[in-house]
CSV table of C-alpha atoms and ligand atoms in Angstrom, one decimal:
chain,number,residue,atom,x,y,z
A,16,UNK,CA,64.4,-32.0,-132.3
A,17,UNK,CA,66.4,-31.4,-128.5
A,18,UNK,CA,69.7,-30.6,-127.0
A,19,UNK,CA,71.3,-33.9,-126.2
A,20,UNK,CA,74.6,-33.8,-124.2
A,21,UNK,CA,76.7,-36.6,-123.5
A,22,UNK,CA,76.9,-37.4,-120.6
A,23,UNK,CA,73.7,-38.0,-120.9
A,24,UNK,CA,73.9,-39.4,-124.8
A,25,UNK,CA,72.0,-42.7,-123.9
A,26,UNK,CA,68.4,-41.5,-123.2
A,27,UNK,CA,68.8,-40.4,-126.5
A,28,UNK,CA,69.3,-43.4,-128.4
A,29,UNK,CA,68.1,-43.8,-131.7
A,30,UNK,CA,66.8,-40.2,-131.5
A,31,UNK,CA,68.0,-37.2,-133.5
A,32,UNK,CA,69.5,-34.0,-131.3
A,33,UNK,CA,71.3,-30.7,-131.6
A,34,UNK,CA,75.1,-31.4,-129.7
A,35,UNK,CA,76.3,-27.9,-128.8
A,36,UNK,CA,80.0,-27.6,-128.2
A,37,UNK,CA,83.5,-27.3,-129.7
A,38,UNK,CA,85.5,-29.1,-131.8
A,39,UNK,CA,88.2,-30.8,-129.9
A,40,UNK,CA,90.5,-32.4,-132.3
A,41,UNK,CA,89.8,-34.0,-136.2
A,42,UNK,CA,90.2,-36.7,-138.4
A,43,UNK,CA,89.6,-37.3,-142.2
A,44,UNK,CA,89.6,-39.8,-144.9
A,45,UNK,CA,88.6,-37.7,-147.2
A,46,UNK,CA,85.4,-38.8,-147.7
A,47,UNK,CA,84.5,-38.9,-143.9
A,48,UNK,CA,84.9,-36.8,-140.8
A,49,UNK,CA,85.4,-37.9,-137.9
A,50,UNK,CA,84.9,-35.1,-135.4
A,51,UNK,CA,85.2,-34.9,-131.1
A,52,UNK,CA,82.6,-32.6,-129.8
A,53,UNK,CA,83.2,-31.7,-126.4
A,54,UNK,CA,80.3,-30.1,-124.7
A,55,UNK,CA,81.1,-29.8,-120.9
A,56,UNK,CA,79.7,-33.0,-119.9
A,57,UNK,CA,82.0,-35.1,-122.4
A,58,UNK,CA,83.5,-35.0,-125.3
A,59,UNK,CA,81.6,-37.5,-128.7
A,60,UNK,CA,83.0,-38.5,-132.1
A,61,UNK,CA,80.5,-36.8,-134.4
A,62,UNK,CA,80.3,-38.9,-138.2
A,63,UNK,CA,79.7,-36.4,-141.2
A,64,UNK,CA,79.3,-38.3,-144.3
A,65,UNK,CA,80.2,-36.9,-147.6
A,66,UNK,CA,77.4,-38.4,-149.4
A,67,UNK,CA,74.9,-37.6,-146.9
A,68,UNK,CA,76.2,-33.9,-145.5
A,69,UNK,CA,75.4,-30.1,-147.0
A,70,UNK,CA,78.4,-29.8,-149.6
A,71,UNK,CA,79.6,-26.3,-148.0
A,72,UNK,CA,79.2,-28.0,-144.3
A,73,UNK,CA,81.2,-30.9,-145.0
A,74,UNK,CA,84.1,-28.4,-146.5
A,75,UNK,CA,83.1,-26.3,-143.3
A,76,UNK,CA,84.5,-28.9,-141.3
A,77,UNK,CA,87.4,-29.8,-143.3
A,78,UNK,CA,89.0,-26.3,-142.6
A,79,UNK,CA,87.7,-26.2,-138.9
A,80,UNK,CA,90.3,-25.0,-136.1
A,81,UNK,CA,90.5,-27.1,-133.4
A,82,UNK,CA,88.3,-25.0,-130.4
A,83,UNK,CA,86.0,-23.8,-132.7
A,84,UNK,CA,82.7,-23.6,-131.3
A,85,UNK,CA,80.0,-25.5,-133.3
A,86,UNK,CA,77.0,-27.5,-133.5
A,87,UNK,CA,76.5,-30.8,-134.8
A,88,UNK,CA,73.1,-32.3,-135.6
A,89,UNK,CA,72.8,-36.3,-135.9
A,90,UNK,CA,71.6,-39.6,-134.4
A,91,UNK,CA,73.1,-40.7,-131.7
A,92,UNK,CA,74.1,-44.5,-132.1
A,93,UNK,CA,75.5,-46.9,-129.7
A,94,UNK,CA,79.2,-48.1,-130.5
A,95,UNK,CA,81.5,-50.6,-128.9
A,96,UNK,CA,84.2,-49.1,-130.0
A,97,UNK,CA,83.4,-45.6,-128.6
A,98,UNK,CA,84.9,-45.0,-125.0
A,99,UNK,CA,81.6,-43.9,-124.3
A,100,UNK,CA,79.7,-46.7,-126.1
A,101,UNK,CA,78.0,-44.0,-127.9
A,102,UNK,CA,78.4,-41.7,-131.7
A,103,UNK,CA,77.1,-39.7,-133.3
A,104,UNK,CA,76.2,-40.0,-137.0
A,105,UNK,CA,76.0,-36.2,-138.7
A,106,UNK,CA,73.4,-35.2,-141.0
A,107,UNK,CA,74.7,-30.9,-140.3
A,108,UNK,CA,77.6,-29.3,-138.9
A,109,UNK,CA,77.7,-25.8,-138.5
A,110,UNK,CA,80.5,-23.8,-137.3
A,111,UNK,CA,79.7,-20.6,-134.4
A,112,UNK,CA,82.8,-18.9,-134.5
A,113,UNK,CA,86.0,-20.1,-135.7
A,114,UNK,CA,88.0,-20.3,-133.3
A,115,UNK,CA,92.6,-18.7,-133.9
A,116,UNK,CA,95.4,-21.6,-133.7
A,117,UNK,CA,94.9,-23.0,-130.9
A,118,UNK,CA,97.9,-22.6,-128.6
A,119,UNK,CA,97.6,-25.8,-126.0
A,120,UNK,CA,98.9,-28.4,-128.2
A,121,UNK,CA,99.0,-32.7,-127.4
A,122,UNK,CA,102.4,-33.0,-127.5
A,123,UNK,CA,103.8,-31.8,-123.9
A,124,UNK,CA,103.8,-28.1,-122.4
A,125,UNK,CA,105.6,-27.1,-119.7
A,126,UNK,CA,103.5,-26.3,-116.4
A,127,UNK,CA,104.1,-22.3,-116.7
A,128,UNK,CA,103.1,-22.5,-119.6
A,129,UNK,CA,99.9,-24.1,-119.4
A,130,UNK,CA,99.1,-21.8,-115.5
A,131,UNK,CA,99.2,-18.6,-118.2
A,132,UNK,CA,96.7,-20.2,-120.0
A,133,UNK,CA,94.8,-21.5,-117.5
A,134,UNK,CA,91.4,-19.8,-118.7
A,135,UNK,CA,92.0,-22.5,-122.1
A,136,UNK,CA,93.9,-25.2,-119.6
A,137,UNK,CA,90.2,-26.2,-118.1
A,138,UNK,CA,88.9,-27.4,-121.3
A,139,UNK,CA,91.3,-30.2,-120.7
A,140,UNK,CA,89.9,-33.8,-119.5
A,141,UNK,CA,92.1,-34.1,-116.4
A,142,UNK,CA,91.1,-30.5,-115.5
A,143,UNK,CA,87.2,-31.5,-116.3
A,144,UNK,CA,88.3,-34.2,-113.9
A,145,UNK,CA,89.7,-32.7,-111.2
A,146,UNK,CA,87.3,-30.0,-111.5
A,147,UNK,CA,84.4,-32.8,-111.0
A,148,UNK,CA,85.9,-34.5,-108.5
A,149,UNK,CA,86.1,-31.5,-106.4
A,150,UNK,CA,82.3,-30.5,-107.1
A,151,UNK,CA,80.9,-34.3,-105.6
A,152,UNK,CA,84.1,-33.4,-102.4
A,153,UNK,CA,82.3,-30.3,-102.1
A,154,UNK,CA,78.7,-31.6,-102.4
A,155,UNK,CA,79.6,-34.1,-99.8
A,156,UNK,CA,81.1,-31.5,-96.8
A,157,UNK,CA,77.8,-30.1,-97.5
A,158,UNK,CA,74.9,-33.3,-97.1
A,159,UNK,CA,77.7,-34.0,-94.3
A,160,UNK,CA,76.2,-31.4,-91.8
A,161,UNK,CA,73.7,-30.7,-93.0
A,162,UNK,CA,72.5,-34.1,-92.2
A,163,UNK,CA,73.9,-34.5,-88.9
A,164,UNK,CA,72.5,-31.3,-87.5
A,165,UNK,CA,75.1,-28.2,-88.0
A,166,UNK,CA,73.2,-25.2,-89.5
A,167,UNK,CA,75.1,-22.9,-92.1
A,168,UNK,CA,76.6,-20.0,-90.5
A,169,UNK,CA,78.6,-18.2,-93.4
A,170,UNK,CA,81.4,-15.4,-91.7
A,171,UNK,CA,82.7,-12.3,-93.0
A,172,UNK,CA,85.4,-12.4,-95.2
A,173,UNK,CA,86.6,-8.4,-94.3
A,174,UNK,CA,87.4,-8.7,-91.1
A,175,UNK,CA,89.1,-5.9,-88.1
A,176,UNK,CA,91.9,-9.0,-86.6
A,177,UNK,CA,94.0,-12.0,-87.5
A,178,UNK,CA,92.9,-15.7,-87.0
A,179,UNK,CA,96.1,-17.5,-87.2
A,180,UNK,CA,99.1,-15.5,-87.1
A,181,UNK,CA,100.3,-11.9,-88.7
A,182,UNK,CA,102.1,-13.1,-90.5
A,183,UNK,CA,100.1,-14.0,-93.3
A,184,UNK,CA,98.1,-10.9,-93.5
A,185,UNK,CA,96.4,-9.7,-96.8
A,186,UNK,CA,95.8,-6.0,-95.9
A,187,UNK,CA,93.2,-3.5,-97.2
A,188,UNK,CA,92.1,-0.3,-96.3
A,189,UNK,CA,88.4,-0.1,-94.7
A,190,UNK,CA,87.7,3.7,-95.4
A,191,UNK,CA,90.4,4.7,-93.2
A,192,UNK,CA,90.5,1.6,-91.1
A,193,UNK,CA,92.9,-1.2,-91.6
A,194,UNK,CA,91.0,-4.8,-92.2
A,195,UNK,CA,92.1,-8.1,-93.3
A,196,UNK,CA,90.8,-10.5,-95.9
A,197,UNK,CA,89.4,-14.0,-93.4
A,198,UNK,CA,92.3,-16.5,-92.6
A,199,UNK,CA,89.1,-18.2,-90.9
A,200,UNK,CA,86.2,-17.7,-89.7
A,201,UNK,CA,86.6,-19.7,-87.0
A,202,UNK,CA,86.5,-16.9,-84.2
A,203,UNK,CA,82.9,-16.0,-85.9
A,204,UNK,CA,81.9,-19.3,-85.4
A,205,UNK,CA,82.5,-19.7,-81.7
A,206,UNK,CA,80.2,-16.9,-81.5
A,207,UNK,CA,77.4,-18.4,-84.2
A,208,UNK,CA,78.2,-22.3,-82.1
A,209,UNK,CA,77.1,-20.2,-79.0
A,210,UNK,CA,73.8,-18.9,-80.5
A,211,UNK,CA,73.0,-22.1,-82.4
A,212,UNK,CA,75.1,-25.2,-80.8
A,213,UNK,CA,76.6,-27.1,-83.9
A,214,UNK,CA,77.0,-24.8,-86.7
A,215,UNK,CA,79.9,-24.7,-89.8
A,216,UNK,CA,81.0,-21.9,-92.2
A,217,UNK,CA,82.0,-22.8,-95.5
A,218,UNK,CA,83.8,-20.5,-98.2
A,219,UNK,CA,87.1,-18.5,-99.3
A,220,UNK,CA,90.3,-17.6,-97.0
A,221,UNK,CA,93.1,-15.6,-97.2
A,222,UNK,CA,96.8,-16.3,-96.5
A,223,UNK,CA,99.7,-14.3,-97.7
A,224,UNK,CA,101.7,-17.1,-97.7
A,225,UNK,CA,105.4,-16.3,-98.5
A,226,UNK,CA,106.8,-19.7,-99.8
A,227,UNK,CA,106.5,-21.7,-102.4
A,228,UNK,CA,105.2,-25.3,-101.8
A,229,UNK,CA,102.9,-27.8,-103.8
A,230,UNK,CA,100.6,-28.0,-100.5
A,231,UNK,CA,100.2,-23.4,-100.4
A,232,UNK,CA,97.8,-21.4,-101.7
A,233,UNK,CA,97.0,-17.7,-101.5
A,234,UNK,CA,93.4,-18.3,-101.7
A,235,UNK,CA,92.0,-21.5,-100.9
A,236,UNK,CA,88.3,-22.9,-99.6
A,237,UNK,CA,88.1,-23.9,-96.2
A,238,UNK,CA,85.0,-25.4,-94.4
A,239,UNK,CA,84.5,-24.8,-89.9
A,240,UNK,CA,82.3,-26.7,-88.3
A,241,UNK,CA,82.1,-25.3,-84.9
A,242,UNK,CA,80.0,-27.3,-81.6
A,243,UNK,CA,79.2,-26.2,-78.4
A,244,UNK,CA,79.4,-28.7,-75.3
A,245,UNK,CA,82.5,-31.2,-77.2
A,246,UNK,CA,85.8,-31.4,-76.4
A,247,UNK,CA,89.6,-33.2,-78.1
A,248,UNK,CA,87.8,-36.3,-78.6
A,249,UNK,CA,84.7,-35.7,-80.1
A,250,UNK,CA,86.3,-33.1,-82.3
A,251,UNK,CA,88.7,-35.8,-83.7
A,252,UNK,CA,86.2,-38.4,-83.9
A,253,UNK,CA,83.4,-35.7,-86.4
A,254,UNK,CA,87.2,-35.1,-88.3
A,255,UNK,CA,86.8,-38.9,-89.1
A,256,UNK,CA,84.0,-39.8,-89.5
A,257,UNK,CA,83.2,-36.3,-92.0
A,258,UNK,CA,86.1,-37.2,-94.0
A,259,UNK,CA,85.5,-41.4,-94.2
A,260,UNK,CA,82.2,-40.0,-95.5
A,261,UNK,CA,83.4,-37.3,-98.0
A,262,UNK,CA,85.7,-39.7,-99.2
A,263,UNK,CA,83.5,-42.7,-99.5
A,264,UNK,CA,81.1,-40.5,-101.5
A,265,UNK,CA,83.3,-39.5,-104.7
A,266,UNK,CA,84.5,-43.4,-104.9
A,267,UNK,CA,81.4,-43.5,-105.3
A,268,UNK,CA,80.4,-41.4,-107.4
A,269,UNK,CA,83.7,-40.6,-110.0
A,270,UNK,CA,84.6,-43.1,-110.8
A,271,UNK,CA,84.7,-42.5,-113.8
A,272,UNK,CA,87.1,-39.5,-113.3
A,273,UNK,CA,89.5,-40.8,-110.8
A,274,UNK,CA,90.2,-43.4,-113.6
A,275,UNK,CA,91.1,-40.4,-115.7
A,276,UNK,CA,93.3,-39.3,-113.5
A,277,UNK,CA,95.1,-42.9,-113.0
A,278,UNK,CA,94.0,-42.7,-108.8
A,279,UNK,CA,94.9,-45.7,-107.8
A,280,UNK,CA,91.9,-46.2,-105.7
A,281,UNK,CA,93.3,-48.8,-103.2
A,282,UNK,CA,94.5,-46.4,-100.7
A,283,UNK,CA,91.2,-44.5,-100.8
A,284,UNK,CA,89.4,-47.7,-100.1
A,285,UNK,CA,90.6,-48.2,-97.2
A,286,UNK,CA,89.9,-44.7,-95.9
A,287,UNK,CA,87.8,-45.5,-92.8
A,288,UNK,CA,87.5,-44.7,-89.4
A,289,UNK,CA,89.0,-44.9,-86.6
A,290,UNK,CA,91.9,-43.1,-87.9
A,291,UNK,CA,95.3,-43.6,-85.6
A,292,UNK,CA,95.6,-41.3,-82.7
A,293,UNK,CA,99.1,-39.8,-82.2
A,294,UNK,CA,99.8,-37.7,-79.3
A,295,UNK,CA,103.0,-35.5,-80.6
A,296,UNK,CA,105.1,-36.6,-78.8
A,297,UNK,CA,104.9,-39.3,-80.0
A,298,UNK,CA,105.2,-38.7,-83.9
A,299,UNK,CA,108.4,-36.9,-82.6
A,300,UNK,CA,110.3,-40.2,-81.4
A,301,UNK,CA,108.4,-42.3,-85.1
A,302,UNK,CA,109.6,-39.0,-86.7
A,303,UNK,CA,113.0,-39.6,-85.4
A,304,UNK,CA,113.2,-42.9,-86.0
A,305,UNK,CA,112.4,-42.8,-89.3
A,306,UNK,CA,115.7,-40.2,-90.4
A,307,UNK,CA,114.0,-36.9,-89.5
A,308,UNK,CA,116.0,-34.5,-87.2
A,309,UNK,CA,112.9,-32.5,-86.1
A,310,UNK,CA,114.1,-30.7,-82.2
A,311,UNK,CA,111.5,-30.9,-79.4
A,312,UNK,CA,108.3,-28.6,-79.8
A,313,UNK,CA,109.0,-27.8,-83.3
A,314,UNK,CA,105.7,-27.7,-85.6
A,315,UNK,CA,106.1,-30.5,-88.3
A,316,UNK,CA,107.2,-29.2,-92.0
A,317,UNK,CA,105.9,-30.6,-95.2
A,318,UNK,CA,108.8,-33.2,-94.6
A,319,UNK,CA,108.3,-34.3,-91.3
A,320,UNK,CA,104.1,-35.2,-92.5
A,321,UNK,CA,104.8,-37.2,-95.8
A,322,UNK,CA,107.5,-39.7,-93.3
A,323,UNK,CA,105.0,-39.6,-91.0
A,324,UNK,CA,101.7,-40.5,-92.8
A,325,UNK,CA,103.3,-42.8,-95.1
A,326,UNK,CA,104.1,-44.5,-92.4
A,327,UNK,CA,99.8,-45.9,-92.4
A,328,UNK,CA,97.2,-46.7,-94.2
A,329,UNK,CA,94.7,-44.3,-93.3
A,330,UNK,CA,94.8,-39.8,-92.4
A,331,UNK,CA,96.1,-40.1,-89.2
A,332,UNK,CA,95.0,-37.5,-87.0
A,333,UNK,CA,98.6,-36.3,-85.1
A,334,UNK,CA,97.0,-34.3,-81.5
A,335,UNK,CA,98.4,-32.4,-77.9
A,336,UNK,CA,100.9,-30.0,-80.7
A,337,UNK,CA,103.4,-28.0,-78.1
A,338,UNK,CA,101.6,-24.8,-76.8
A,339,UNK,CA,104.3,-22.7,-78.9
A,340,UNK,CA,103.7,-23.5,-82.4
A,341,UNK,CA,99.8,-22.4,-82.0
A,342,UNK,CA,98.0,-20.3,-82.9
A,343,UNK,CA,96.3,-18.0,-79.0
A,344,UNK,CA,92.6,-19.7,-79.0
A,345,UNK,CA,93.9,-23.1,-78.4
A,346,UNK,CA,92.5,-24.6,-75.0
A,347,UNK,CA,96.4,-25.9,-72.7
A,348,UNK,CA,96.3,-29.6,-71.6
A,349,UNK,CA,95.4,-29.0,-67.8
A,350,UNK,CA,98.0,-32.2,-67.5
A,351,UNK,CA,101.1,-30.4,-69.6
A,352,UNK,CA,100.1,-26.6,-70.5
A,353,UNK,CA,103.1,-26.8,-73.3
A,354,UNK,CA,100.5,-29.2,-74.6
A,355,UNK,CA,97.6,-27.7,-75.9
A,356,UNK,CA,94.3,-29.6,-77.0
A,357,UNK,CA,94.8,-29.6,-81.0
A,358,UNK,CA,94.6,-32.3,-83.7
A,359,UNK,CA,95.8,-32.4,-86.9
A,360,UNK,CA,93.7,-35.1,-89.5
A,361,UNK,CA,97.4,-36.3,-91.9
A,362,UNK,CA,96.1,-37.4,-95.2
A,363,UNK,CA,98.0,-41.0,-95.9
A,364,UNK,CA,99.9,-40.9,-98.9
A,365,UNK,CA,103.1,-38.4,-98.2
A,366,UNK,CA,100.1,-35.7,-98.3
A,367,UNK,CA,99.9,-34.7,-95.1
A,368,UNK,CA,97.6,-31.8,-93.1
A,369,UNK,CA,94.5,-31.4,-94.4
A,370,UNK,CA,92.0,-30.5,-91.5
A,371,UNK,CA,93.4,-28.8,-88.3
A,372,UNK,CA,91.7,-27.5,-85.2
A,373,UNK,CA,90.9,-28.5,-81.8
A,374,UNK,CA,89.4,-27.2,-78.1
A,375,UNK,CA,89.2,-23.5,-77.9
A,376,UNK,CA,90.0,-22.0,-74.5
A,377,UNK,CA,86.8,-21.5,-72.7
A,378,UNK,CA,88.5,-19.3,-69.9
A,379,UNK,CA,88.0,-15.4,-69.9
A,380,UNK,CA,91.0,-15.0,-67.9
A,381,UNK,CA,93.6,-17.4,-69.6
A,382,UNK,CA,91.9,-15.9,-73.0
A,383,UNK,CA,92.9,-12.5,-71.9
A,384,UNK,CA,96.4,-13.5,-71.1
A,385,UNK,CA,97.3,-15.8,-74.4
A,386,UNK,CA,95.7,-13.1,-76.7
A,387,UNK,CA,98.7,-10.5,-75.0
A,388,UNK,CA,101.7,-13.2,-75.1
A,389,UNK,CA,100.8,-13.2,-78.7
A,390,UNK,CA,101.3,-9.4,-78.8
A,391,UNK,CA,97.1,-9.2,-80.5
A,392,UNK,CA,95.8,-5.5,-79.6
A,393,UNK,CA,92.7,-7.0,-77.4
A,394,UNK,CA,90.6,-4.5,-78.5
A,395,UNK,CA,90.2,-5.8,-81.3
A,396,UNK,CA,88.7,-9.2,-79.6
A,397,UNK,CA,86.2,-7.3,-77.0
A,398,UNK,CA,83.4,-9.5,-78.4
A,399,UNK,CA,85.4,-12.3,-78.9
A,400,UNK,CA,85.8,-12.4,-75.2
A,401,UNK,CA,82.6,-11.8,-74.7
A,402,UNK,CA,81.8,-15.0,-75.4
A,403,UNK,CA,83.4,-16.3,-72.5
A,404,UNK,CA,81.9,-14.0,-70.0
A,405,UNK,CA,78.2,-15.0,-70.7
A,406,UNK,CA,77.8,-18.8,-70.5
A,407,UNK,CA,81.1,-20.4,-71.8
A,408,UNK,CA,81.0,-23.8,-72.6
A,409,UNK,CA,83.7,-26.0,-73.1
A,410,UNK,CA,83.6,-26.0,-78.0
A,411,UNK,CA,85.6,-26.7,-80.6
A,412,UNK,CA,86.1,-27.0,-84.2
A,413,UNK,CA,87.9,-27.6,-86.6
A,414,UNK,CA,88.8,-26.9,-90.3
A,415,UNK,CA,89.3,-28.9,-93.9
A,416,UNK,CA,91.5,-27.1,-96.8
A,417,UNK,CA,88.9,-27.7,-99.8
A,418,UNK,CA,92.2,-27.6,-102.7
A,419,UNK,CA,94.3,-30.5,-100.1
A,420,UNK,CA,91.3,-32.8,-100.1
A,421,UNK,CA,91.8,-32.6,-103.8
A,422,UNK,CA,94.8,-32.6,-104.6
A,423,UNK,CA,94.7,-36.1,-102.3
A,424,UNK,CA,91.8,-37.2,-103.5
A,425,UNK,CA,92.7,-37.0,-106.9
A,426,UNK,CA,96.2,-38.7,-106.3
A,427,UNK,CA,97.9,-35.1,-107.5
A,428,UNK,CA,101.3,-33.6,-106.8
A,429,UNK,CA,100.8,-30.3,-106.8
A,430,UNK,CA,97.6,-28.2,-105.5
A,431,UNK,CA,97.8,-26.0,-108.3
A,432,UNK,CA,95.4,-28.0,-110.4
A,433,UNK,CA,92.8,-28.2,-107.8
A,434,UNK,CA,90.9,-25.2,-108.0
A,435,UNK,CA,89.6,-24.1,-111.5
A,436,UNK,CA,92.2,-20.2,-111.1
A,437,UNK,CA,95.0,-20.6,-108.2
A,438,UNK,CA,96.3,-17.8,-106.5
A,439,UNK,CA,100.1,-18.2,-106.3
A,440,UNK,CA,102.8,-16.6,-104.5
A,441,UNK,CA,102.8,-13.8,-106.8
A,442,UNK,CA,100.7,-14.7,-109.4
A,443,UNK,CA,97.3,-13.8,-110.0
A,444,UNK,CA,96.2,-14.1,-113.2
A,445,UNK,CA,95.2,-15.0,-115.0
B,13,4AD,O1,95.3,-25.5,-90.2
B,13,4AD,P1,94.5,-24.4,-89.6
B,13,4AD,O2,95.6,-22.9,-90.2
B,13,4AD,O3,93.7,-23.4,-89.6
B,13,4AD,C1,92.7,-22.9,-88.7
B,13,4AD,O4,92.0,-21.9,-89.9
B,13,4AD,C2,91.8,-23.3,-88.0
B,13,4AD,N1,90.9,-21.5,-88.0
B,13,4AD,C3,90.2,-23.9,-88.8
B,13,4AD,C4,89.2,-24.5,-87.2
B,13,4AD,O5,89.4,-25.0,-86.5
B,13,4AD,N2,88.2,-24.0,-87.1
B,13,4AD,O6,94.2,-24.5,-91.4
B,13,4AD,C5,93.0,-25.2,-91.8
B,13,4AD,C6,93.1,-25.8,-92.9
B,13,4AD,C7,94.9,-27.2,-93.5
B,13,4AD,O7,94.5,-27.9,-92.3
B,13,4AD,C8,94.5,-26.9,-94.8
B,13,4AD,O8,93.7,-28.5,-95.6
B,13,4AD,C9,94.3,-25.7,-95.3
B,13,4AD,O9,92.8,-24.9,-94.4
B,13,4AD,N3,95.4,-24.5,-95.4
B,13,4AD,C10,95.9,-24.1,-96.6
B,13,4AD,N4,95.3,-24.7,-97.7
B,13,4AD,C11,96.2,-24.1,-99.1
B,13,4AD,N5,96.4,-22.8,-98.5
B,13,4AD,C12,96.5,-22.3,-97.8
B,13,4AD,N6,97.6,-21.7,-97.8
B,13,4AD,C13,96.1,-23.2,-96.5
B,13,4AD,N7,96.2,-22.9,-95.0
B,13,4AD,C14,95.9,-23.4,-94.6
B,14,MG,MG1,96.6,-26.0,-89.9
């Protein structure tokens, strides 16, 4: 007998199969049990009729608590009333392990309760949908770079120095020396780009963000491409082509999941290149006419990004942020060094920054001065400065945060549901 899985149930029509899963819910009429069996790929109704069942198996199904692990044998039948188009006429039923009373019920639970039970909450339909979209986004990211001449070259997670400022570092002891969890693979990417041309790294990154927001995690996944012989303009072109591709793949492959999430897909269908490109100064002017009191020269807060992105029907690229609010490695605009060749891609519908990047400083002297001005220890950056000594070239890249992208594409109000086990402020369990 074949083992069937719910998301490929159509190919088993008319056959007797074995299903293995968990009892998500059940309803009973006394003579018939309607068992909702969830196998990880989907949920299917299995109909167990008393007259056709083994007596003690029918009784076991009657007693079986929600979320017990079970095995069902039955024939797959087409059924127009089923949301998936099929049901199973069950003949055998076995409890693998009976569950204790399940803490998550269909009633509305508070978020704190659900987060404490994240290990069980993952079994819900909504969480399934989100994490399947996440998996597709990750596959699309890899496909885009693999198919466009970028080499995957992963960067270390244990690092001796800061990349994105010293205030969000997770410090640890490395055999008596200070080390940090990586904030970004970028600096190493710059070395591998000089070795391989176009590269990307893709892995977990860490920031000890001391504020609670709906956009920040302490641990998040970032994909970072880096290109030798590329400037800010080329960087923007790649970023928009890449992002439009990723959204397109989700629309092609995950319609069902987006429907479960009740995501309005119209705004996603509008994610087409080119994206509007807005100089930081023009963005500030627009913000002020729409109620923000942002002072000139400030970085955008979440609220500013929300206001700005609601003015457009697709992602926007804000470029030339003030040098003072960006990282040490940003190349200054040669015509106006108070602004730098940076860019952020802000997602529409109020979501805000999903990509940050820019053109890197390629001059040894300017970079050295920037490291000093940011009060970073030059010893830790000796190897990085070497890249400017041995064949320095204009180069650029960016980082896309996977979780913010998932939140946006799925239309979620908060980032906590975009990763199986989110790491948030002062919260590391489960
Ligand atoms: O803008 P960020 O800090 O840029 C960098 O780290 C660059 N070194 C990347 C590069 O050029 N190679 O972070 C990039 C992206 C953000 O746009 C955002 O999507 C995500 O990483 N991100 C976070 N996501 C969730 N939680 C946080 N605490 C995040 N911090 C950044
Ligand atoms: Mg940023």
